[in-house]
Short mmCIF file of C-alpha atoms and ligand atoms in Angstrom, two decimals:
data_model
loop_
_atom_site.label_atom_id
_atom_site.label_comp_id
_atom_site.label_asym_id
_atom_site.label_seq_id
_atom_site.Cartn_x
_atom_site.Cartn_y
_atom_site.Cartn_z
CA MET A 257 -25.55 -17.42 34.21
CA LYS A 258 -23.65 -15.23 36.64
CA CYS A 259 -21.21 -16.12 39.39
CA LYS A 260 -23.03 -15.82 42.73
CA ILE A 261 -19.85 -14.63 44.42
CA CYS A 262 -18.30 -12.07 42.02
CA ASN A 263 -21.03 -11.55 39.37
CA SER A 264 -18.74 -12.49 36.50
CA LYS A 265 -20.44 -13.97 33.44
CA ASN A 266 -17.31 -15.89 32.51
CA ILE A 267 -18.45 -19.35 33.64
CA LYS A 268 -17.27 -22.74 32.39
CA ILE A 269 -18.56 -26.25 32.99
CA VAL A 270 -15.59 -28.12 34.45
CA TYR A 271 -17.29 -31.48 35.03
CA CYS A 272 -20.49 -33.19 33.96
CA GLY A 273 -21.34 -36.61 35.32
CA LYS A 274 -22.52 -38.40 38.43
CA ILE A 275 -21.35 -36.94 41.72
CA ARG A 276 -21.22 -38.26 45.26
CA LYS A 277 -24.50 -38.22 47.16
CA GLY A 278 -23.93 -38.69 50.89
CA GLY A 279 -21.09 -40.97 51.96
CA LEU A 280 -18.48 -42.66 49.82
CA GLY A 281 -19.70 -44.95 47.04
CA LYS A 282 -23.15 -43.38 46.67
CA TYR A 283 -23.87 -41.30 43.58
CA THR A 284 -26.58 -39.20 42.01
CA LYS A 285 -28.80 -40.96 39.46
CA GLN A 286 -28.55 -38.00 37.11
CA ASP A 287 -25.48 -36.30 35.70
CA VAL A 288 -24.65 -33.05 37.47
CA SER A 289 -22.86 -30.08 35.90
CA MET A 290 -20.14 -28.43 37.98
CA TYR A 291 -19.58 -24.79 37.05
CA GLN A 292 -16.47 -22.73 37.66
CA CYS A 293 -16.23 -18.97 37.61
CA GLN A 294 -13.17 -18.07 35.55
CA GLU A 295 -12.82 -14.83 37.47
CA CYS A 296 -12.92 -15.80 41.18
CA GLN A 297 -12.37 -19.56 40.65
CA VAL A 298 -15.35 -20.71 42.73
CA ILE A 299 -16.83 -24.10 41.70
CA TRP A 300 -20.47 -24.98 42.36
CA HIS A 301 -23.48 -27.04 41.30
CA GLU A 302 -27.15 -26.27 41.39
CA GLN A 303 -28.33 -29.64 42.64
CA THR A 304 -29.59 -28.51 46.05
CA GLU A 305 -31.91 -30.45 48.31
CA LYS A 306 -35.32 -28.76 48.14
CA ASN A 307 -35.01 -27.25 51.57
CA VAL A 308 -31.43 -27.24 52.74
CA GLU A 309 -32.21 -26.13 56.31
CA ASP A 310 -34.79 -28.85 56.98
CA TYR A 311 -32.38 -31.36 55.58
CA TYR A 312 -29.51 -30.44 57.90
CA GLU A 313 -31.83 -30.36 60.90
CA SER A 314 -32.93 -33.91 60.21
CA SER A 315 -31.14 -37.09 61.14
CA ALA A 316 -31.54 -38.18 57.50
CA TYR A 317 -28.54 -36.00 56.65
CA ARG A 318 -26.14 -37.59 59.14
CA LYS A 319 -27.51 -40.98 58.23
CA SER A 320 -26.76 -40.48 54.54
CA LEU A 321 -23.27 -39.30 55.48
CA GLU A 322 -22.20 -41.53 58.32
CA GLY A 323 -24.81 -44.23 58.58
CA GLY A 324 -26.32 -43.00 61.83
CA SER A 325 -26.45 -40.05 64.18
CA GLU A 326 -25.99 -41.71 67.53
CA ILE A 327 -23.70 -39.55 69.60
CA ASP A 328 -21.04 -42.19 70.33
CA LYS A 329 -20.75 -42.95 66.64
CA PHE A 330 -20.30 -39.21 66.09
CA TYR A 331 -17.43 -38.99 68.60
CA GLU A 332 -15.81 -42.11 67.20
CA LEU A 333 -15.75 -40.50 63.76
CA HIS A 334 -14.94 -36.92 64.73
CA ASP A 335 -12.76 -36.92 67.89
CA LYS A 336 -9.76 -37.72 65.72
CA GLU A 337 -10.27 -34.50 63.74
CA THR A 338 -9.56 -32.38 66.81
CA MET A 339 -5.76 -32.52 66.50
CA ALA A 340 -5.93 -31.13 62.96
CA LYS A 341 -8.28 -28.36 64.12
CA PHE A 342 -5.78 -27.33 66.80
CA THR A 343 -3.07 -27.10 64.14
CA TYR A 344 -5.26 -24.48 62.40
CA THR A 345 -6.19 -22.59 65.57
CA GLY A 346 -3.33 -23.12 67.98
CA THR A 347 -4.30 -23.61 71.62
CA GLU A 348 -3.39 -20.18 72.98
CA CYS A 349 -6.35 -18.16 71.70
CA PHE A 350 -9.11 -19.84 73.74
CA ARG A 351 -8.33 -19.36 77.44
CA HIS A 352 -10.88 -17.21 79.33
CA LYS A 353 -12.55 -16.36 75.99
CA ILE A 354 -16.12 -16.51 74.76
CA VAL A 355 -15.89 -19.15 72.05
CA ALA A 356 -18.35 -20.35 69.42
CA ASP A 357 -18.11 -23.22 66.98
CA ILE A 358 -20.51 -23.09 64.04
CA GLY A 359 -21.66 -26.41 62.65
CA CYS A 360 -20.19 -28.17 65.66
CA GLY A 361 -22.11 -31.44 65.32
CA GLY A 362 -22.09 -33.18 68.70
CA GLY A 363 -19.44 -30.76 70.00
CA ALA A 364 -16.36 -32.96 69.53
CA PHE A 365 -14.07 -29.92 69.20
CA LEU A 366 -15.84 -27.79 71.83
CA ASP A 367 -15.48 -30.52 74.44
CA PHE A 368 -11.72 -30.01 74.25
CA LEU A 369 -12.15 -26.27 74.86
CA LYS A 370 -14.49 -26.68 77.82
CA GLY A 371 -11.70 -26.54 80.40
CA VAL A 372 -10.22 -23.24 79.16
CA ALA A 373 -12.96 -21.14 77.52
CA LYS A 374 -15.10 -18.74 79.57
CA GLU A 375 -18.34 -19.47 77.70
CA ILE A 376 -19.08 -21.95 74.95
CA ILE A 377 -21.62 -21.36 72.22
CA ALA A 378 -22.54 -24.38 70.14
CA ILE A 379 -24.21 -23.62 66.83
CA GLU A 380 -25.63 -26.69 65.15
CA PRO A 381 -28.81 -27.29 63.14
CA SER A 382 -29.35 -30.90 64.29
CA VAL A 383 -31.93 -30.96 67.11
CA GLN A 384 -30.57 -34.21 68.47
CA TYR A 385 -27.03 -32.88 68.90
CA ARG A 386 -28.26 -29.58 70.36
CA GLU A 387 -30.07 -31.39 73.16
CA ILE A 388 -26.87 -33.21 74.08
CA MET A 389 -24.85 -29.97 74.07
CA GLU A 390 -27.42 -28.17 76.20
CA GLN A 391 -26.92 -30.89 78.80
CA LYS A 392 -23.20 -30.10 78.68
CA GLY A 393 -23.98 -26.49 79.61
CA TYR A 394 -23.26 -24.88 76.24
CA TYR A 395 -25.40 -22.09 74.83
CA THR A 396 -26.92 -23.65 71.74
CA TYR A 397 -28.51 -22.25 68.60
CA PRO A 398 -29.44 -23.89 65.30
CA TYR A 399 -27.97 -21.08 63.16
CA ALA A 400 -25.60 -18.16 63.72
CA ILE A 401 -28.32 -15.61 62.95
CA GLU A 402 -30.26 -16.79 66.01
CA ALA A 403 -27.29 -16.15 68.28
CA ILE A 404 -26.95 -12.50 67.18
CA LYS A 405 -29.60 -11.13 69.55
CA LYS A 406 -27.64 -12.19 72.65
CA TRP A 407 -24.08 -12.26 71.33
CA LYS A 408 -23.71 -9.42 68.81
CA ASP A 409 -20.11 -8.07 68.94
CA LYS A 410 -19.36 -10.30 71.93
CA ILE A 411 -17.82 -13.56 70.78
CA GLU A 412 -14.04 -13.51 70.98
CA VAL A 413 -13.17 -16.62 68.98
CA ILE A 414 -15.41 -18.19 66.33
CA THR A 415 -14.42 -21.40 64.63
CA SER A 416 -16.21 -23.19 61.82
CA PHE A 417 -14.75 -26.18 60.02
CA ASP A 418 -16.16 -27.96 56.99
CA VAL A 419 -19.37 -25.93 57.08
CA ILE A 420 -19.19 -22.97 54.67
CA GLU A 421 -19.14 -25.28 51.63
CA HIS A 422 -22.58 -26.58 52.69
CA VAL A 423 -24.15 -23.14 53.01
CA GLU A 424 -26.40 -21.68 50.30
CA LYS A 425 -25.36 -18.07 50.99
CA PRO A 426 -21.73 -18.12 52.09
CA VAL A 427 -21.29 -14.31 52.13
CA GLN A 428 -24.30 -13.99 54.43
CA PHE A 429 -22.84 -16.78 56.56
CA LEU A 430 -19.57 -14.83 56.91
CA ASN A 431 -21.49 -11.64 57.60
CA GLU A 432 -23.34 -13.28 60.49
CA ILE A 433 -19.97 -14.36 61.88
CA ASN A 434 -18.81 -10.76 61.50
CA GLN A 435 -21.80 -9.54 63.50
CA LEU A 436 -21.19 -12.02 66.30
CA LEU A 437 -17.49 -11.26 66.54
CA ALA A 438 -16.09 -8.90 69.16
CA ASN A 439 -13.99 -6.00 67.82
CA ASP A 440 -10.74 -7.66 68.84
CA GLY A 441 -12.07 -11.14 68.12
CA LYS A 442 -10.89 -13.66 65.59
CA ALA A 443 -12.78 -16.03 63.29
CA ILE A 444 -11.11 -19.16 61.94
CA ILE A 445 -13.00 -20.76 59.06
CA GLY A 446 -11.78 -23.93 57.33
CA THR A 447 -12.99 -25.55 54.12
CA PRO A 448 -11.67 -28.22 51.75
CA SER A 449 -9.92 -26.94 48.63
CA ASP A 450 -10.30 -28.55 45.20
CA ALA A 451 -7.26 -30.71 46.10
CA PRO A 452 -5.35 -29.69 42.96
CA VAL A 453 -2.77 -32.48 43.24
CA MET A 454 -5.46 -35.17 43.39
CA ARG A 455 -7.29 -33.62 40.44
CA ALA A 456 -4.04 -33.45 38.48
CA VAL A 457 -3.22 -37.13 38.92
CA LEU A 458 -6.70 -38.70 39.13
CA GLY A 459 -8.95 -36.25 37.25
CA GLU A 460 -12.58 -37.33 36.99
CA ILE A 461 -12.06 -40.40 39.16
CA TYR A 462 -11.29 -38.17 42.14
CA GLU A 463 -13.86 -35.56 41.15
CA LYS A 464 -16.69 -38.10 40.93
CA ARG A 465 -15.75 -40.30 43.88
CA LEU A 466 -14.83 -37.64 46.40
CA LEU A 467 -14.47 -34.00 45.46
CA PHE A 468 -17.86 -33.15 43.97
CA SER A 469 -20.86 -34.03 46.11
CA THR A 470 -24.48 -32.97 46.48
CA GLN A 471 -23.84 -31.88 50.09
CA HIS A 472 -20.98 -29.55 49.15
CA LEU A 473 -22.66 -26.74 47.26
CA TRP A 474 -19.29 -25.03 46.67
CA VAL A 475 -15.61 -25.74 46.28
CA PHE A 476 -13.77 -22.61 47.36
CA ALA A 477 -10.29 -21.27 46.66
CA GLU A 478 -8.14 -18.54 48.20
CA LYS A 479 -9.29 -15.85 45.75
CA ASN A 480 -13.04 -16.26 46.30
CA LEU A 481 -12.70 -16.78 50.06
CA LYS A 482 -10.86 -13.46 50.40
CA LEU A 483 -13.42 -11.74 48.19
CA MET A 484 -16.33 -13.09 50.24
CA ALA A 485 -14.64 -12.11 53.51
CA ARG A 486 -14.32 -8.51 52.25
CA GLN A 487 -17.95 -8.51 51.10
CA ALA A 488 -18.95 -9.76 54.56
CA GLY A 489 -17.27 -6.77 56.20
CA PHE A 490 -13.94 -8.14 57.39
CA THR A 491 -10.89 -5.91 56.98
CA LYS A 492 -8.11 -8.15 58.30
CA ILE A 493 -8.09 -11.27 56.13
CA GLU A 494 -5.45 -13.95 56.03
CA VAL A 495 -5.48 -17.33 54.26
CA ARG A 496 -3.35 -20.36 55.05
CA HIS A 497 -3.15 -23.71 53.29
CA PHE A 498 -2.93 -27.05 55.07
CA GLN A 499 -2.45 -30.52 53.63
CA ARG A 500 -4.62 -32.93 55.60
CA TYR A 501 -3.98 -36.17 53.72
CA GLY A 502 -0.54 -37.71 53.50
CA LEU A 503 1.44 -39.43 50.80
CA ASN A 504 -0.05 -42.79 51.84
CA ASN A 505 -3.47 -41.48 50.89
CA LEU A 506 -2.30 -40.43 47.43
CA ILE A 507 -0.63 -43.78 46.79
CA GLY A 508 -3.76 -45.61 47.98
CA TRP A 509 -5.84 -43.60 45.52
CA LEU A 510 -3.44 -44.30 42.68
CA LYS A 511 -3.45 -48.02 43.45
CA GLU A 512 -7.16 -48.52 44.20
CA GLN A 513 -8.65 -45.63 42.20
CA ARG A 514 -10.87 -44.88 45.19
CA ALA A 515 -10.68 -43.40 48.69
CA CYS A 516 -9.13 -45.89 51.08
CA GLY A 517 -7.92 -43.63 53.90
CA GLU A 518 -4.33 -43.55 55.04
CA GLN A 519 -2.94 -46.99 54.17
CA ASN A 520 0.50 -47.75 55.59
CA TYR A 521 3.03 -48.37 52.86
CA PHE A 522 6.37 -49.61 54.21
CA PHE A 523 8.36 -47.27 51.97
CA VAL A 524 6.58 -44.08 53.10
CA THR A 525 8.38 -42.80 56.16
CA ASN A 526 7.05 -40.25 58.61
CA THR A 527 9.58 -37.74 57.32
CA MET A 528 8.46 -38.21 53.71
CA ASN A 529 4.86 -37.75 54.77
CA GLU A 530 5.58 -34.61 56.77
CA VAL A 531 7.69 -33.12 53.95
CA TRP A 532 4.93 -33.89 51.44
CA LYS A 533 2.32 -32.13 53.58
CA ALA A 534 4.57 -29.17 54.32
CA GLU A 535 5.52 -28.65 50.66
CA LEU A 536 1.92 -28.71 49.40
CA SER A 537 0.86 -26.34 52.17
CA GLU A 538 3.74 -23.99 51.45
CA LYS A 539 2.96 -23.91 47.72
CA GLY A 540 -0.76 -23.27 48.30
CA ILE A 541 -1.78 -26.50 46.57
CA ALA A 542 -2.93 -28.32 49.70
CA ASP A 543 -6.31 -29.95 50.29
CA TYR A 544 -7.55 -27.57 53.00
CA ILE A 545 -7.84 -23.78 53.27
CA VAL A 546 -8.26 -21.78 56.45
CA LEU A 547 -9.42 -18.19 56.65
CA TYR A 548 -8.30 -16.02 59.59
CA LEU A 549 -10.61 -13.05 59.93
CA GLU A 550 -10.78 -9.97 62.10
CA LYS A 551 -13.19 -7.07 61.86
ZN1 ZN B 33 -16.80 -15.51 40.46
#
């Protein structure tokens, strides 16, 4: 077996057992092996749905994840993620720009850019969501490759959050983004890390219940993300770490041994929470990684 990112043959199995299938609390029937390349650190499994593209285009995918794909349910779940996305992007890069979001779902993030961006391109495999975004006046495409004909070298800001870990060929995915990007454009790509603190304190409990899942084909780290970005043709590559979940979340996990969101514990102050997040981000051991790419 060879690493699909760096070709190294130095691969180890880091987990073997049931993994999450769809939303929380649902697991595979069979044990799944998680492999890690000892060279570039990428973690993956080979338990792919037979045809990944058909699967993401169907409502079965959203249903397995969120229990339904009705648009209001989507906004209810995803509007609250917008603040975090703006902490990764800032607000100043979007005004009067041609902007695309890849894997945008029902366009929760794009809706907040509508007032400032010049053009909005919504890239999303789900047919149902695309219809809704067409009605909003966005250019829509199921996959980035289909947008290349019209938008090659033209898009000034490309965002994509929580998508690359679902993609079978992540280098190709980044290369398509490279092709779409204008010469002075910027791509901002976010993906969950392996949450090293959670793995350190919870081990297989966290790995089985949350981290490893059939829908995430990969768990990336700074080293392999930078390598893939270079392979995809980017020359200016920066990585930043962000801690999404607070101290309340960790304590909830330790108490309940399962995901229970951000519980409010009376002894965890806002300051403690903010310091916790800032320290993990600073040390590069946070739960989210963002790539900043220019051609
Ligand atoms: Zn590797």
